[in-house]
Short mmCIF file of C-alpha atoms in Angstrom, two decimals:
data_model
loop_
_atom_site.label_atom_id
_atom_site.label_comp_id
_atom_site.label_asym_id
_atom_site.label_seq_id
_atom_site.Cartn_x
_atom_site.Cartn_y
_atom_site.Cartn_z
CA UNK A 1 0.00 0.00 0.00
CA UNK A 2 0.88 3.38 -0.98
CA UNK A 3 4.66 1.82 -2.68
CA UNK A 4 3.48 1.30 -6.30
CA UNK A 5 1.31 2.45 -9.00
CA UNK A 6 -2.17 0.42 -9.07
CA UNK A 7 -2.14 -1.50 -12.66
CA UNK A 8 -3.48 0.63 -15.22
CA UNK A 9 -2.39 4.16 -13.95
CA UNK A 10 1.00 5.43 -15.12
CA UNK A 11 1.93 7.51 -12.35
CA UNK A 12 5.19 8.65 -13.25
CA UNK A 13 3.65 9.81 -16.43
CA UNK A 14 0.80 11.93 -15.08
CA UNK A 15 3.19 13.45 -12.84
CA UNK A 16 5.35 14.44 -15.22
CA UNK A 17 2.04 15.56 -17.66
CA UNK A 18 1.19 17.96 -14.23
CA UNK A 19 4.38 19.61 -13.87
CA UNK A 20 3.87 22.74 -15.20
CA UNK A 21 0.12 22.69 -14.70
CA UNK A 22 -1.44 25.26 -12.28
CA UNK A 23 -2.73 24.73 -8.88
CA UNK A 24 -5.85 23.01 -9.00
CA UNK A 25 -5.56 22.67 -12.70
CA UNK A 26 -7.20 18.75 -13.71
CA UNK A 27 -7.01 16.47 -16.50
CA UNK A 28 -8.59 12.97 -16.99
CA UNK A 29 -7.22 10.00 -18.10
CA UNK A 30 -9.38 7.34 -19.41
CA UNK A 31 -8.49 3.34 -19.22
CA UNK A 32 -9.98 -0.01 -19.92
CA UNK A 33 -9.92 -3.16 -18.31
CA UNK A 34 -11.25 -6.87 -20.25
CA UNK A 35 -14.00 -4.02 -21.57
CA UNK A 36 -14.98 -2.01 -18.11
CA UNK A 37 -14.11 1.40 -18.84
CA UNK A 38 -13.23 3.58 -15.92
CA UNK A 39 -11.10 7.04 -15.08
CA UNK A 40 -8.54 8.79 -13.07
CA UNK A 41 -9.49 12.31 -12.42
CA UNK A 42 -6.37 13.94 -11.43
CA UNK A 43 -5.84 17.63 -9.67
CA UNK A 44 -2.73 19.87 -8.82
CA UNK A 45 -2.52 20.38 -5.12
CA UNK A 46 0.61 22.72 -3.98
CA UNK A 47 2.55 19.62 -3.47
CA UNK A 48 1.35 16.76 -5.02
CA UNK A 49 -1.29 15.59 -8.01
CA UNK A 50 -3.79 14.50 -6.27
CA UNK A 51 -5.66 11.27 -7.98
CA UNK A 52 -8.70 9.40 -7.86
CA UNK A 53 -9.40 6.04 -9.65
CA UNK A 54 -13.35 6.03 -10.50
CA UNK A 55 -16.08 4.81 -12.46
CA UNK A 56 -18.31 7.68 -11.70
CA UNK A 57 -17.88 11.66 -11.93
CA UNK A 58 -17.81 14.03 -14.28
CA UNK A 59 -15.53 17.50 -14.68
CA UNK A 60 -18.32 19.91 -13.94
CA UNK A 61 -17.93 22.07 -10.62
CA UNK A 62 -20.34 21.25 -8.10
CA UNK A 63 -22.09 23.78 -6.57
CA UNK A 64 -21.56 24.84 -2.60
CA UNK A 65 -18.17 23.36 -2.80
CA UNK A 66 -16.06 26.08 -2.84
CA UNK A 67 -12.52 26.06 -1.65
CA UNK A 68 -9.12 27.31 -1.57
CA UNK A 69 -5.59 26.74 -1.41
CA UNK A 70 -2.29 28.85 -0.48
CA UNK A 71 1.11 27.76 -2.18
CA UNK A 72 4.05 29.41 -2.80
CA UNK A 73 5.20 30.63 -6.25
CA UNK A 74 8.33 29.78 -8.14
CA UNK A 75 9.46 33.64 -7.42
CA UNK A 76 8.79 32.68 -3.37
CA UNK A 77 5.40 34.43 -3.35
CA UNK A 78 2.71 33.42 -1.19
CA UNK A 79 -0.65 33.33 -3.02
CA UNK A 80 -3.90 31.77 -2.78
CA UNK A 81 -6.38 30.46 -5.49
CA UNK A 82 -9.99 29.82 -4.80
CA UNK A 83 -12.46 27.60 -6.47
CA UNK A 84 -14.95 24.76 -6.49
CA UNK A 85 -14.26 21.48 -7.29
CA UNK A 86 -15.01 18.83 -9.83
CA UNK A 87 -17.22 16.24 -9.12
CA UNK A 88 -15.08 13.59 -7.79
CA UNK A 89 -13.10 15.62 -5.81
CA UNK A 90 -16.21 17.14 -4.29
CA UNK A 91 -17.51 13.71 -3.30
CA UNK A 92 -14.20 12.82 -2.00
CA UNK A 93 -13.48 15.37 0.40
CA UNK A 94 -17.50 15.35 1.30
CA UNK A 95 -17.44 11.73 2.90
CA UNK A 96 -13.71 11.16 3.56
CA UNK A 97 -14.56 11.45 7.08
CA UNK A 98 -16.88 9.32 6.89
CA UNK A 99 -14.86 6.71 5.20
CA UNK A 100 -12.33 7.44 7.91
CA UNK A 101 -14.32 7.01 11.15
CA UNK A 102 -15.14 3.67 9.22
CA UNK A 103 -11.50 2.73 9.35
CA UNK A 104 -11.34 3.64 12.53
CA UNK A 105 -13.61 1.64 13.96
CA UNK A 106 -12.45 -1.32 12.17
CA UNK A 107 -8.96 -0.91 13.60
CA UNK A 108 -9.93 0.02 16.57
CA UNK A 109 -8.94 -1.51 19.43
CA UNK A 110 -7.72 -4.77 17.31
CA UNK A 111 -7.67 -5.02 13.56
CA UNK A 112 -8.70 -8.40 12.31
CA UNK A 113 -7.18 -7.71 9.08
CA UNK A 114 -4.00 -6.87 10.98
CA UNK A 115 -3.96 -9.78 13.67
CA UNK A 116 -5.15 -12.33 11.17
CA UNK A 117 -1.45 -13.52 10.26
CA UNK A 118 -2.07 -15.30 6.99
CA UNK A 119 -1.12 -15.19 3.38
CA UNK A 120 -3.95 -17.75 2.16
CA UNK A 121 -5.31 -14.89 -0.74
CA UNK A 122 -9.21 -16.54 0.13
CA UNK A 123 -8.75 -15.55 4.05
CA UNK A 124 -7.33 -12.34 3.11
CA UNK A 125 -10.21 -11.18 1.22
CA UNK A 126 -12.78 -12.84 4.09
CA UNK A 127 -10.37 -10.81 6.90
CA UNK A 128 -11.50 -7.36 5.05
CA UNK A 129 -15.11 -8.36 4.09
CA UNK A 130 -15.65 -9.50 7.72
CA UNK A 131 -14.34 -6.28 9.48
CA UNK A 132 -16.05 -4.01 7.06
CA UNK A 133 -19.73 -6.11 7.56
CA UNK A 134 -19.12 -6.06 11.16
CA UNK A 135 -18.57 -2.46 10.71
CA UNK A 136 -22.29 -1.55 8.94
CA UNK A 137 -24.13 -4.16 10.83
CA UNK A 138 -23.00 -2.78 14.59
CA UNK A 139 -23.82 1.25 12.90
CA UNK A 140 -26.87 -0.34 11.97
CA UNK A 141 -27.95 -1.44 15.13
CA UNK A 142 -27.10 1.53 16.76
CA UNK A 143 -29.02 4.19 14.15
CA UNK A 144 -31.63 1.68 13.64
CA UNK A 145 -32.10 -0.30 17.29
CA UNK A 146 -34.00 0.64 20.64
CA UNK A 147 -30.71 -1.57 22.36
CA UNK A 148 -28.06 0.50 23.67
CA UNK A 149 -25.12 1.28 21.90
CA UNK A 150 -21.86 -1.37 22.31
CA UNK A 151 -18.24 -0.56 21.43
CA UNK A 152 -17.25 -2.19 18.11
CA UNK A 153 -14.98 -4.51 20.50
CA UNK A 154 -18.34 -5.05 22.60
CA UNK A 155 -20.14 -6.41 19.38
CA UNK A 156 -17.55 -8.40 17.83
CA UNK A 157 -17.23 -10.64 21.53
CA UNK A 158 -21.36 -10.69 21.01
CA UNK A 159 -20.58 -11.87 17.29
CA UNK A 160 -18.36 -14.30 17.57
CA UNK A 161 -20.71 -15.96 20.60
CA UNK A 162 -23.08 -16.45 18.32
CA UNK A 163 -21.38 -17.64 14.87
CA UNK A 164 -19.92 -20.16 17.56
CA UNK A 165 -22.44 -21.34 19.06
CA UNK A 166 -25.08 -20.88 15.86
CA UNK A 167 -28.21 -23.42 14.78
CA UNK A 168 -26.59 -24.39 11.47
CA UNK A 169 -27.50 -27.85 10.82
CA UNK A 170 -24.94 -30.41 11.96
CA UNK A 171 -23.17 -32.53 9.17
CA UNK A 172 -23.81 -36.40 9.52
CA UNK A 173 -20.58 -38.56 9.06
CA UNK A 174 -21.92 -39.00 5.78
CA UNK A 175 -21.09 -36.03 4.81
CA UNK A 176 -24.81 -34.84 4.60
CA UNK A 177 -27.00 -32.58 6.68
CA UNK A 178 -30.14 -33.60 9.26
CA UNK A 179 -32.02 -31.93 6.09
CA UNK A 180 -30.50 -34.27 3.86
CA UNK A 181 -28.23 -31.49 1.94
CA UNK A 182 -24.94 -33.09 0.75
CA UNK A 183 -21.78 -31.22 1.85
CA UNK A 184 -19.10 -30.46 -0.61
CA UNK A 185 -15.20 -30.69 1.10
CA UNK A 186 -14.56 -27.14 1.29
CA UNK A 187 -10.83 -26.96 1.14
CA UNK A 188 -8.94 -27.37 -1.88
CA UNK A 189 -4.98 -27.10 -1.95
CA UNK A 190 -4.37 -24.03 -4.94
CA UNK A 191 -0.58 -23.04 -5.70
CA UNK A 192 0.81 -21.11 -8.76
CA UNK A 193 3.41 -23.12 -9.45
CA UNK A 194 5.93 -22.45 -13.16
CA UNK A 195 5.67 -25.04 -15.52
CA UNK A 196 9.01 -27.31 -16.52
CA UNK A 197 11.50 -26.46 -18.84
CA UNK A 198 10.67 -27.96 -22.51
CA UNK A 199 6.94 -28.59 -21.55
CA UNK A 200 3.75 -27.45 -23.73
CA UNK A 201 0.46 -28.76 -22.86
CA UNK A 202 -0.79 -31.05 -20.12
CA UNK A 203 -1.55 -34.68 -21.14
CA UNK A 204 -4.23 -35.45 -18.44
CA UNK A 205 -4.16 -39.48 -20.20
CA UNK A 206 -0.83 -40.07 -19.16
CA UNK A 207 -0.61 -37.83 -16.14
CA UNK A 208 2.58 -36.03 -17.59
CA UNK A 209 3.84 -32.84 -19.64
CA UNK A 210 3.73 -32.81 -23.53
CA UNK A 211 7.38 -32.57 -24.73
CA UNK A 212 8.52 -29.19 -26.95
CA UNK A 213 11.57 -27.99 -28.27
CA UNK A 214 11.80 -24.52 -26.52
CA UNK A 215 12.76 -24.25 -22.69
CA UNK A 216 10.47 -21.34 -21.80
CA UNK A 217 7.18 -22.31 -24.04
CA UNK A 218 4.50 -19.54 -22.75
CA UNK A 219 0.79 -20.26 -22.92
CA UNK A 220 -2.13 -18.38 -22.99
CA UNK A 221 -3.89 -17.52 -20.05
CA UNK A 222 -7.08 -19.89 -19.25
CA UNK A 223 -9.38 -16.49 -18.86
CA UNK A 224 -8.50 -15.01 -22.55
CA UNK A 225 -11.83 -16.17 -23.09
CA UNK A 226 -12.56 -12.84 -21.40
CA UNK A 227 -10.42 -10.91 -23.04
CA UNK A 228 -6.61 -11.00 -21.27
CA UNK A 229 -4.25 -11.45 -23.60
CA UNK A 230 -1.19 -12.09 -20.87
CA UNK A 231 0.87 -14.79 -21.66
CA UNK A 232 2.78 -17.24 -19.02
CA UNK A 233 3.87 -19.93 -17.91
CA UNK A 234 2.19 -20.55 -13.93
CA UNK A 235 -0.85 -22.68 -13.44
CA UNK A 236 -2.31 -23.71 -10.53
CA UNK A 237 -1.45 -27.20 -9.02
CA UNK A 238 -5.14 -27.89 -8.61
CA UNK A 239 -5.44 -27.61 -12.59
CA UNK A 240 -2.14 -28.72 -14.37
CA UNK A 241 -2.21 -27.50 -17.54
CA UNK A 242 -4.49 -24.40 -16.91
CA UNK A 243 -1.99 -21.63 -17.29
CA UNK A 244 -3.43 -18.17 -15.52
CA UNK A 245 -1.87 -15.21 -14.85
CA UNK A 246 -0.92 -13.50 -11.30
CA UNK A 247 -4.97 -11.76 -11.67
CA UNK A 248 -6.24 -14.05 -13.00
CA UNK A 249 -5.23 -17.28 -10.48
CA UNK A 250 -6.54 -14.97 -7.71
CA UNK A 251 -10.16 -15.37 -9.79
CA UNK A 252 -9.81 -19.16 -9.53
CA UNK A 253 -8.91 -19.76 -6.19
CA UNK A 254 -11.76 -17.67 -5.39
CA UNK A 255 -14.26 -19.22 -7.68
CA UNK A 256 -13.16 -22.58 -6.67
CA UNK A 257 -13.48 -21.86 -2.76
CA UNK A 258 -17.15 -20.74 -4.12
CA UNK A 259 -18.39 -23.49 -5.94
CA UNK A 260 -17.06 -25.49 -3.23
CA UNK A 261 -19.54 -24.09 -0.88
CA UNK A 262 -22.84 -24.88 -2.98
#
């Protein structure tokens, strides 16, 4: 976080486009990802270009948000500019604080994203969905309940009582439920692992790698159905043979560890 350049946004380059640009001068650059279009609305600050990655906004100024900002001149002279910002700026500085007080409830007093030592990507994601649902549901139950208000700390003891101790059916040795449901083994061992040296395709018959001439043979990735056009040579030791990229073999682990659960 906040050490690289999220994919699709060439940061050194916009930096370089805003360097003789005005304060709160802004420019928009458009990108595409597998055919979702989206935008980075950028603004000169005194120090910094300011940028926000969005699918929504426009340019126009927004009424009642006017603003202004003091920086210093290349001669050493103080000024100060005033105007109203562009949509997504408007709507940024409008809820930040909200967004913040957010955070801060979720780290505070103990982070489960943070004490949650683990590098399986699945529990990673399930870490952050988890503290942010906790997050709404407790704000929720104290703007919408007659019970009195608990500290986020408070509700998460109260939470994990009762996914603990919950009515979920119990699972028979069979495998099934007292319903009769079948249950699906939910854990499934997923690696990105490189492929050998003079190896094509998979042979699934015989259990073994396809022979080639060239050491380094790259394959298509198994989601250019959908448009990526990456080319590698990982797959996923669930699926030898499946060749996906870095993105992409996050999608399958996840859509694995979902089917799994039907």
């Amino acid at each position: 976080k906040n050490q690289y350049w999220p994919t699709g946004v060439p940061g050194d380059v916009i930096l370089d486009h805003f360097q003789d640009k005005n304060v709160a001068d802004i420019d928009v650059l458009q990108r595409e990802t597998f055919g979702n279009k989206w935008h980075v609305f950028c603004m000169k600050e005194p120090d910094h270009v300011r940028q926000i990655m969005s699918t929504f906004g426009t340019t126009e100024e927004v009424d009642g948000a006017e603003t202004k900002r003091h920086y210093t001149d290349s001669n050493g002279q103080t000024n100060i500019i005033e105007f109203r910002y562009r949509e997504p700026f408007a709507n940024y500085f409008k809820y930040k604080n909200v967004v913040m007080e957010h955070a801060k409830m979720r780290y505070s007093p103990i982070s489960i994203e943070k004490t949650w030592k683990t590098n399986y990507w699945p529990d990673r994601n399930f870490a952050w969905f988890l503290a942010i649902t906790e997050v709404n549901t407790n704000l929720a139950r104290s703007y919408f309940g007659d019970d009195k208000e608990l500290t986020q700390l408070e509700f998460r003891k109260a939470l994990a009582q009762e996914m603990i101790y919950n009515n979920l059916p119990e699972q028979k040795e069979d495998g099934s439920t007292a319903d009769g449901r079948r249950v699906r083994p939910k854990h499934v061992d997923h690696e990105l692992v490189m492929a050998p040296p003079y190896t094509g395709r998979w042979i699934a018959t015989k259990n073994e790698w396809h022979k080639v001439t060239s050491k380094y043979l790259q394959q298509r990735c198994a989601k250019h159905t959908i448009g990526c056009k990456k080319r590698t040579r990982t797959y996923c030791k669930c699926t030898p043979g499946q060749f996906f990229c870095a993105e992409h073999y996050a999608e399958h682990v996840v859509e694995c560890d979902l089917s799994s659960t039907r």
